Short mmCIF file of N, CA and C in Angstrom, two decimals:
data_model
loop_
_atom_site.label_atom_id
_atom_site.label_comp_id
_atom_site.label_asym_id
_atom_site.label_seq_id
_atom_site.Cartn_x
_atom_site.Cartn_y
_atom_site.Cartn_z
N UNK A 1 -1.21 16.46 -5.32
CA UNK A 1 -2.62 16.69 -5.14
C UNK A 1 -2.93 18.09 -5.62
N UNK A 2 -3.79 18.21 -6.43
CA UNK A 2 -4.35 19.72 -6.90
C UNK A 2 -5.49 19.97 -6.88
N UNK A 3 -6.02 21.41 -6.18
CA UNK A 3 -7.82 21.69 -6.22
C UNK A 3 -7.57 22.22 -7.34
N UNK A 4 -8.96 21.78 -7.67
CA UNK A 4 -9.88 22.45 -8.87
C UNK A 4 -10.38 23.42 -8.32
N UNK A 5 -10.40 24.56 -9.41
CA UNK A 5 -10.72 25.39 -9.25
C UNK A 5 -12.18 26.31 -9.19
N UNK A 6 -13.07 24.67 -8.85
CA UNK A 6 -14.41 24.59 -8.83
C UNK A 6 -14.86 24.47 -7.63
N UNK A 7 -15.27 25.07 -6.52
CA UNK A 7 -15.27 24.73 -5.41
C UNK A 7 -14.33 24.24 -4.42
N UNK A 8 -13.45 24.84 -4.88
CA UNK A 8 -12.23 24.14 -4.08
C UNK A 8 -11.73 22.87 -3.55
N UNK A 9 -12.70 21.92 -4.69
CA UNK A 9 -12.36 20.20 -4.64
C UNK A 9 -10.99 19.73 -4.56
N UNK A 10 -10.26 18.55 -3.65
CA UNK A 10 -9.55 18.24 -3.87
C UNK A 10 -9.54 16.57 -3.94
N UNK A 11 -8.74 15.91 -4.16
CA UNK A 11 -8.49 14.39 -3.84
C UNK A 11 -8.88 14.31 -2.33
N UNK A 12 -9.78 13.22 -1.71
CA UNK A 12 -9.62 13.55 -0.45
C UNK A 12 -10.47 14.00 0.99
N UNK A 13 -10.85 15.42 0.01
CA UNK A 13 -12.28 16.11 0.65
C UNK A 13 -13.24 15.43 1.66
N UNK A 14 -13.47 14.96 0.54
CA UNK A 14 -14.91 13.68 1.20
C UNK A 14 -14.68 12.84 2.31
N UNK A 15 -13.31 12.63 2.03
CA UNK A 15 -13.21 11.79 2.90
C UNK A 15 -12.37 11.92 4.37
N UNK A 16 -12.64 13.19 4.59
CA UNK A 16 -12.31 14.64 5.70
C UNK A 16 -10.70 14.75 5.72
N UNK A 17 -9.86 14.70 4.82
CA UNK A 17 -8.79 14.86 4.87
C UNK A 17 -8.11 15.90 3.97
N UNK A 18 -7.05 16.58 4.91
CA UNK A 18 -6.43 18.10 4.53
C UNK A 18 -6.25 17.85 3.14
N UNK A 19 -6.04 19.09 2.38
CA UNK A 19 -5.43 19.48 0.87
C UNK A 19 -4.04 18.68 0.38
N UNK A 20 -3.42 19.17 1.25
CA UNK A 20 -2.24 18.99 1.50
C UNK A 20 -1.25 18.41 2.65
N UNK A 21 0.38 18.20 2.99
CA UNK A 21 0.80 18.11 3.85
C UNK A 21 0.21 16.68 4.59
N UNK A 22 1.05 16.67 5.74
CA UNK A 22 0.65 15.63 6.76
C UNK A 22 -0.40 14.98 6.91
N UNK A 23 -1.01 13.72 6.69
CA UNK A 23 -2.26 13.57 6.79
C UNK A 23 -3.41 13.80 5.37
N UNK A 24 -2.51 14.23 4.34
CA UNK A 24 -3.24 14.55 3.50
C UNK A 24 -3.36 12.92 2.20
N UNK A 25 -4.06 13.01 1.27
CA UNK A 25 -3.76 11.72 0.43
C UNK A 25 -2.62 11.38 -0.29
N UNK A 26 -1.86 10.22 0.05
CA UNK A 26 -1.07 10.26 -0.82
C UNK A 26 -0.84 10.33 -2.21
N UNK A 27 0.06 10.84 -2.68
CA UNK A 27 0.04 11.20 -4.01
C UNK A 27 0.70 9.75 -4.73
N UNK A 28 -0.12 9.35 -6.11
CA UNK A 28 0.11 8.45 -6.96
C UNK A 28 1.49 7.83 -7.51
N UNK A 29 1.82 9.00 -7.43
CA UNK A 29 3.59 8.67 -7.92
C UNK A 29 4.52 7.76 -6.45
N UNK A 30 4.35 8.68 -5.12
CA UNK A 30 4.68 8.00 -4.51
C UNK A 30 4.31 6.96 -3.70
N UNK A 31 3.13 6.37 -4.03
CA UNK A 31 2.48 5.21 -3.97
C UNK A 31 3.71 4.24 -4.52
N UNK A 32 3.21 4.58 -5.94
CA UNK A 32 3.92 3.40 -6.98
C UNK A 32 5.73 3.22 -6.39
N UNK A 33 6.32 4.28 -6.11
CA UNK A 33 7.49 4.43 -5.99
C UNK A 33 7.76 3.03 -4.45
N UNK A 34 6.86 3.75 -3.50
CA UNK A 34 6.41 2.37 -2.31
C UNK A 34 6.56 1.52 -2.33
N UNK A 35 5.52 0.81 -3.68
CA UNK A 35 5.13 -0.28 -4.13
C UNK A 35 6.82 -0.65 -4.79
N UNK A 36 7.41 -0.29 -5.45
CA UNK A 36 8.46 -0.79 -6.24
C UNK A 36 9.75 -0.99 -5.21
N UNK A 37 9.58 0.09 -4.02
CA UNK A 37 10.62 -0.44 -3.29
C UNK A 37 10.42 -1.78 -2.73
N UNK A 38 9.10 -2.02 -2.28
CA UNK A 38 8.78 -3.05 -1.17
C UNK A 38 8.97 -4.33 -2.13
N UNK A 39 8.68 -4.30 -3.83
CA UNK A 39 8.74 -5.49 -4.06
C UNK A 39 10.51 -5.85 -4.60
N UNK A 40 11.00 -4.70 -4.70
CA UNK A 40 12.76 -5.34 -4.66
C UNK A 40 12.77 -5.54 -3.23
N UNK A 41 12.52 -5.04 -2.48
CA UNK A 41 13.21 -5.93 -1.03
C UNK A 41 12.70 -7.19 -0.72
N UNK A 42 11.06 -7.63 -1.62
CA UNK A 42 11.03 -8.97 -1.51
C UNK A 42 11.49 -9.51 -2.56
N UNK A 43 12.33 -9.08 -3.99
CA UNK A 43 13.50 -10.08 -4.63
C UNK A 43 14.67 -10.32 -3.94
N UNK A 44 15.05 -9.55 -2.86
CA UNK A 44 16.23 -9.45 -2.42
C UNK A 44 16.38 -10.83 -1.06
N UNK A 45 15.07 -11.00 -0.31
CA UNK A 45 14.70 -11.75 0.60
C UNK A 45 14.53 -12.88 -0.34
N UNK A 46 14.04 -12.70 -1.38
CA UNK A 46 13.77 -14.17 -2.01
C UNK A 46 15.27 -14.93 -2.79
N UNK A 47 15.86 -13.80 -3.38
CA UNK A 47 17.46 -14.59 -3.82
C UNK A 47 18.51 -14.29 -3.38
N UNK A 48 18.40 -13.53 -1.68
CA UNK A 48 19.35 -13.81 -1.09
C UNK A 48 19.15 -14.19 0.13
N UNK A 49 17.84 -15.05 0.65
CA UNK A 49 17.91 -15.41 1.23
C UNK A 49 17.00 -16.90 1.54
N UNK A 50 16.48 -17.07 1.06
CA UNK A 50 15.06 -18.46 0.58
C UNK A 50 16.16 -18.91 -0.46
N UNK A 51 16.06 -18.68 -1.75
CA UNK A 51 16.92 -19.32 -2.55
C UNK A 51 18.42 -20.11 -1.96
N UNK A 52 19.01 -19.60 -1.63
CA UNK A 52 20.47 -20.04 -1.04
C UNK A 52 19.70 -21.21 0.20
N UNK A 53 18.86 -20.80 0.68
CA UNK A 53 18.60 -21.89 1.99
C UNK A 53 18.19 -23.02 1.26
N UNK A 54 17.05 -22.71 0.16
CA UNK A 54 16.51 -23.77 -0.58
C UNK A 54 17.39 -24.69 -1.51
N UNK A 55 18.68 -23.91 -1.52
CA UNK A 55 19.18 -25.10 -2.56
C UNK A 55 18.66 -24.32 -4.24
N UNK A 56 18.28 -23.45 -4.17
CA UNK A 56 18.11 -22.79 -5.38
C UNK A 56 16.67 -23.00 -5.51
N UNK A 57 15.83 -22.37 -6.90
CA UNK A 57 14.41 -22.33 -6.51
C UNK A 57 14.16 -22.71 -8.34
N UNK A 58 13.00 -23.57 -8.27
CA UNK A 58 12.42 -24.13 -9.59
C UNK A 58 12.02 -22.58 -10.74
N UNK A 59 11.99 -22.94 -11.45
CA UNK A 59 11.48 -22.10 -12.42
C UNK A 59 10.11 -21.35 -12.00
N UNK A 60 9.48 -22.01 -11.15
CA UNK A 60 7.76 -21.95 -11.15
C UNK A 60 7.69 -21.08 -9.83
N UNK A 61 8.73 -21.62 -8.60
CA UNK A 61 9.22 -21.08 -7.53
C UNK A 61 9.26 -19.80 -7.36
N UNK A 62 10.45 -19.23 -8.80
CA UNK A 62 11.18 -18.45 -8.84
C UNK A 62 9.68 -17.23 -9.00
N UNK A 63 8.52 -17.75 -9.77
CA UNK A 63 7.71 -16.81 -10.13
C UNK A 63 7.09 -16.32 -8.62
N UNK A 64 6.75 -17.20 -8.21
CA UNK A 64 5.47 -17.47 -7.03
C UNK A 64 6.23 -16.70 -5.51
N UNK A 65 6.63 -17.31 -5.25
CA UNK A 65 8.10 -16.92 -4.20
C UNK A 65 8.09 -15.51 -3.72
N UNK A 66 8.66 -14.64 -4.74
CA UNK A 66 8.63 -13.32 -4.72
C UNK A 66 7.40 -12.74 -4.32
N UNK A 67 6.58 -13.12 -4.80
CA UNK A 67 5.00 -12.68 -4.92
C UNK A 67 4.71 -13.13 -2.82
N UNK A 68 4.48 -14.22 -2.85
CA UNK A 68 4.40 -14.78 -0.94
C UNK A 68 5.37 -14.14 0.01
N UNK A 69 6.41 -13.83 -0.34
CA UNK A 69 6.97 -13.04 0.40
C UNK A 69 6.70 -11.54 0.60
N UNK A 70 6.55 -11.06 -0.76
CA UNK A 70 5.41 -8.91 -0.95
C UNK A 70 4.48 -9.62 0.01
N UNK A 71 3.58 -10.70 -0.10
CA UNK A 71 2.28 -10.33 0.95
C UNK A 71 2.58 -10.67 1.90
N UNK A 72 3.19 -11.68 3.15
CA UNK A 72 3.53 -11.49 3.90
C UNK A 72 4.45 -10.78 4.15
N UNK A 73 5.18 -10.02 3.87
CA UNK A 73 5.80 -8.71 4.59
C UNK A 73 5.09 -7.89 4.75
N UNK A 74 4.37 -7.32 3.55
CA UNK A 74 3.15 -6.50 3.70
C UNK A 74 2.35 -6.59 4.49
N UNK A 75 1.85 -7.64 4.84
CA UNK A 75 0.13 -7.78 5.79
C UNK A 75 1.38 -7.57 6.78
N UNK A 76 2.23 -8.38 7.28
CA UNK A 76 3.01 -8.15 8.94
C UNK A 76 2.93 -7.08 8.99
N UNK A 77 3.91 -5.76 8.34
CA UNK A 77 4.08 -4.57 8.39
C UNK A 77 2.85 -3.78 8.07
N UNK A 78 2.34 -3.67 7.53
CA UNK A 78 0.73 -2.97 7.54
C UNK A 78 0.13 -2.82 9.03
N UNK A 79 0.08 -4.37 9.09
CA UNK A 79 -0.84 -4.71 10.48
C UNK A 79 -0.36 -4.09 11.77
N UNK A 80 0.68 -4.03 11.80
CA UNK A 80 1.85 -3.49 13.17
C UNK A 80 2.31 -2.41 13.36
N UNK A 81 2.55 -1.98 12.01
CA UNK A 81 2.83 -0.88 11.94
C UNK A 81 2.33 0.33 11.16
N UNK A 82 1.63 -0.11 10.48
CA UNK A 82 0.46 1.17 9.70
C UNK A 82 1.30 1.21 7.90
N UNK A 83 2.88 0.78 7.94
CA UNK A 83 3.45 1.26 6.95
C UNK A 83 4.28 0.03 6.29
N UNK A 84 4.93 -0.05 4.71
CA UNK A 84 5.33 -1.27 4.31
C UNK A 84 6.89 -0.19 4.64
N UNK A 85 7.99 -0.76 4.28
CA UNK A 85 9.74 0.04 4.45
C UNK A 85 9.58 0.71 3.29
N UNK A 86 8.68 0.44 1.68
CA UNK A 86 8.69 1.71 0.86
C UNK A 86 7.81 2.41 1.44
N UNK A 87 6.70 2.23 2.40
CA UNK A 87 5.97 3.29 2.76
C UNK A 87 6.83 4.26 3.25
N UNK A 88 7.39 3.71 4.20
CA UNK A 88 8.23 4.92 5.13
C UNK A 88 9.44 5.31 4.53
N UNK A 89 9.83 4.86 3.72
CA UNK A 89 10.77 5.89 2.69
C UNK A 89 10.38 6.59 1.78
N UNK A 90 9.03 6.72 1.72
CA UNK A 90 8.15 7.74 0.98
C UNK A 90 7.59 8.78 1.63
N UNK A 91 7.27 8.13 3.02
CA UNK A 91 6.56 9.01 4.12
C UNK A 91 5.07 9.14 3.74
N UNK A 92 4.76 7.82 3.21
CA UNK A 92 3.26 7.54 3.50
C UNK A 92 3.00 6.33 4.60
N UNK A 93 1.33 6.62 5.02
CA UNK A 93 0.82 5.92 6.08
C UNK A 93 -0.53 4.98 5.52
N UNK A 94 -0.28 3.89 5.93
CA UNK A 94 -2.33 3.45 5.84
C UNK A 94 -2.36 3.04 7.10
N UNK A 95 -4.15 4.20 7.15
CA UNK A 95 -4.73 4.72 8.25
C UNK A 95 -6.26 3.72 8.02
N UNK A 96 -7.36 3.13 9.32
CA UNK A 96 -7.91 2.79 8.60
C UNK A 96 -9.29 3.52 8.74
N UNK A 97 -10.12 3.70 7.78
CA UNK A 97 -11.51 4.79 7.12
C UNK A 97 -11.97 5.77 8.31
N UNK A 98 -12.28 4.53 9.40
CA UNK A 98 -13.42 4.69 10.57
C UNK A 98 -12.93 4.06 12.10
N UNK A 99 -11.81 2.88 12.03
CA UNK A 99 -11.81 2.72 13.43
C UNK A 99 -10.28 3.53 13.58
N UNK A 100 -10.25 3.29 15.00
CA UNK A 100 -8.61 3.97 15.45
C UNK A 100 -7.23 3.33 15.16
N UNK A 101 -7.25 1.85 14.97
CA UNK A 101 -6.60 0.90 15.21
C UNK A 101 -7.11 0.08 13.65
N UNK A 102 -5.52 0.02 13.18
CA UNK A 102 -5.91 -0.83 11.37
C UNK A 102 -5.63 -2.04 11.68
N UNK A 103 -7.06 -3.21 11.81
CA UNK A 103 -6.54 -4.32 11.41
C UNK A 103 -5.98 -5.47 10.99
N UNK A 104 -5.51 -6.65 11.53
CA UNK A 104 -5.16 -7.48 10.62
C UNK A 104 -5.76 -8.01 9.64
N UNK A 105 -6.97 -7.91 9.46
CA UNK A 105 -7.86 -8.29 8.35
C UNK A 105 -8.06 -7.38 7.34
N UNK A 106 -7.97 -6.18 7.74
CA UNK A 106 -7.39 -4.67 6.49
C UNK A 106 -6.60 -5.00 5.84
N UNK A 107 -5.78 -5.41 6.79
CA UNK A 107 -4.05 -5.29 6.15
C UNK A 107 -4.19 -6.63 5.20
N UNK A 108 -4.91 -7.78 5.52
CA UNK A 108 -4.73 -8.63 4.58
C UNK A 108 -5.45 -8.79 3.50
N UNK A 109 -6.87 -8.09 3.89
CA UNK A 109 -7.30 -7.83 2.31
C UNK A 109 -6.95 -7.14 1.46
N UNK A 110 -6.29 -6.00 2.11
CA UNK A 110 -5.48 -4.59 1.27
C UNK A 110 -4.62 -5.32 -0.06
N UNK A 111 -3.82 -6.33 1.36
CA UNK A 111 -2.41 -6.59 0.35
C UNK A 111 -2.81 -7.82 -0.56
N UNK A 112 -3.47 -8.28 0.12
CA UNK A 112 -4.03 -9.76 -1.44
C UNK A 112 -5.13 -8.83 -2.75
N UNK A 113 -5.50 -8.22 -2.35
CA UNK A 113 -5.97 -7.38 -3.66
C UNK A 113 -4.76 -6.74 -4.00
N UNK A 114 -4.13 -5.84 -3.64
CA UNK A 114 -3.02 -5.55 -4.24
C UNK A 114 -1.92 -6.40 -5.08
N UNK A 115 -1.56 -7.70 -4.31
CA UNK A 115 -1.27 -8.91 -5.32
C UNK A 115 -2.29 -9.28 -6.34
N UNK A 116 -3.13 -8.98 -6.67
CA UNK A 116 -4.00 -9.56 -8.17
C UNK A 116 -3.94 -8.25 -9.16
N UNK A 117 -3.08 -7.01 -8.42
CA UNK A 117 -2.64 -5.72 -9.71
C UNK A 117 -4.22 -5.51 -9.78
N UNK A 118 -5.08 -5.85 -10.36
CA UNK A 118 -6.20 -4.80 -10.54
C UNK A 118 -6.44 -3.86 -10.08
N UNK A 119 -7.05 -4.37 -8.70
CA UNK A 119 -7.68 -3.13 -8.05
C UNK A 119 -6.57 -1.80 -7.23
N UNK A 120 -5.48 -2.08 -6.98
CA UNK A 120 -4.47 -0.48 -7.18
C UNK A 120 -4.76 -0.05 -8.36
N UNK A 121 -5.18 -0.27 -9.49
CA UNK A 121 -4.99 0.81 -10.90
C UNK A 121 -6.50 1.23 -11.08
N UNK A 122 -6.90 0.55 -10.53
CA UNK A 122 -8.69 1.44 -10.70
C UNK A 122 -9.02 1.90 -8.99
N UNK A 123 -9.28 3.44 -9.66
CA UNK A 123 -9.51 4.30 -8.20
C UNK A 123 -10.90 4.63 -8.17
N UNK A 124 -11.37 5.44 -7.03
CA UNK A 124 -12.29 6.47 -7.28
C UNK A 124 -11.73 7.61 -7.25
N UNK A 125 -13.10 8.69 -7.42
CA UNK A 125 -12.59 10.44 -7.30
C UNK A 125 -11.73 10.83 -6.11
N UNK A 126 -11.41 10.05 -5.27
CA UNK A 126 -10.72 11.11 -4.26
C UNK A 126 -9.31 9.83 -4.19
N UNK A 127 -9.51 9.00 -5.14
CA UNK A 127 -8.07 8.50 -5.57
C UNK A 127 -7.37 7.38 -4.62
N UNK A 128 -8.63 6.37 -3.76
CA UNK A 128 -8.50 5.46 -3.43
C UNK A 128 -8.71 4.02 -4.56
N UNK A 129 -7.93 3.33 -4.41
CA UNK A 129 -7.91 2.13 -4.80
C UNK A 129 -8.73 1.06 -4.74
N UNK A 130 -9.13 0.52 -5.64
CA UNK A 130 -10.51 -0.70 -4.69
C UNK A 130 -9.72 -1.47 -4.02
N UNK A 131 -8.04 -1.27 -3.52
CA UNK A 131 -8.04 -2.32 -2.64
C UNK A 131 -8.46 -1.73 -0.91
N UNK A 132 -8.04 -0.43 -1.50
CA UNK A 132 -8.14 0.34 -0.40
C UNK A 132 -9.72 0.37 0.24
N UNK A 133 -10.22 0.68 -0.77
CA UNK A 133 -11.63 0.98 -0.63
C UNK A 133 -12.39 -0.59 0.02
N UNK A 134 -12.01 -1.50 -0.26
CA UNK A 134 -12.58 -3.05 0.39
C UNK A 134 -12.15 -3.10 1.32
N UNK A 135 -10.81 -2.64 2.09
CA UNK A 135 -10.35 -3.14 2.97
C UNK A 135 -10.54 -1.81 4.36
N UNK A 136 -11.32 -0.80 3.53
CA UNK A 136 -11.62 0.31 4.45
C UNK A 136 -10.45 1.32 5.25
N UNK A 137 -9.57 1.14 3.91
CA UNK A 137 -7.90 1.62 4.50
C UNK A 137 -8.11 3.03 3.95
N UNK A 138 -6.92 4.08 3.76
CA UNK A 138 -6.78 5.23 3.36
C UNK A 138 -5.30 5.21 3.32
N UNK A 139 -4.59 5.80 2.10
CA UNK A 139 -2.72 5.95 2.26
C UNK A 139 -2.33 7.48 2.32
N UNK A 140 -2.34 7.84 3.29
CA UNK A 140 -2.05 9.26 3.59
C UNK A 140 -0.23 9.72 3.55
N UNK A 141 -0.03 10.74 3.72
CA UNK A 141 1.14 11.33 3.90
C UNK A 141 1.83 11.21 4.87
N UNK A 142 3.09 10.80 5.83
CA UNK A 142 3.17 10.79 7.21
C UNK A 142 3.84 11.52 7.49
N UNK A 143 4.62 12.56 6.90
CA UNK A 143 5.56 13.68 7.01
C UNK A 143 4.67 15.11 5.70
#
């Protein structure tokens, strides 16, 4: 995260959260880094553990599969716990905008927009996601 040197803008601001540190927005890189852990641990759930039960998995399976397993792990862990297992090996949090307590209905719109890839790659200025931004979430820093 970096201010400009225009008023001392940062990612964030607006949306009353520190510069930096704890609580501050998470930074892009380790978003993605998140995102890439959480979806090898759902290849890993899907072919070492669905596959072998299933008797092996169709071609079509093999696509889809992976994908149902990222969102339900995700919405569970979101919902319960604020964080996906790449979150917390990144030491980011989703917090949600305005209430105290992040929904299960956050967490599941978050992560089904996040499964259609669009809306994580288009942000606004303070570098939320439209999935974020629909689902009224925020991905902060937790360390």
């Amino acid at each position: 995260m970096t201010t400009s040197d225009i008023g001392g803008e940062y990612s964030g601001k607006s949306l009353g959260l520190p510069p930096s540190g704890r609580g501050s927005l998470a930074p892009l890189g380790k978003r993605v880094v998140a995102l890439f852990i959480d979806w090898i641990i759902a290849l890993v759930i899907t072919n070492g553990l669905i596959a072998p039960l299933a008797g092996g998995l169709s071609l079509d399976a093999q696509s889809i599969v992976p994908l149902a397993v990222f969102v339900v792990m995700t919405i569970i862990l979101v919902a319960t716990t604020g964080r996906t297992l790449g979150h917390a090996a990144m030491g980011l949090m989703v917090i949600p905008r305005v209430r105290q307590r992040l929904s299960w209905l956050q967490a599941t719109i978050r992560t089904v927009l996040i499964a259609l890839v669009i809306p994580p790659v288009v942000w606004d200025k303070d570098g939320r996601g439209l999935h974020d931004i629909a689902a009224g979430t925020i991905i902060v820093r937790s360390r």
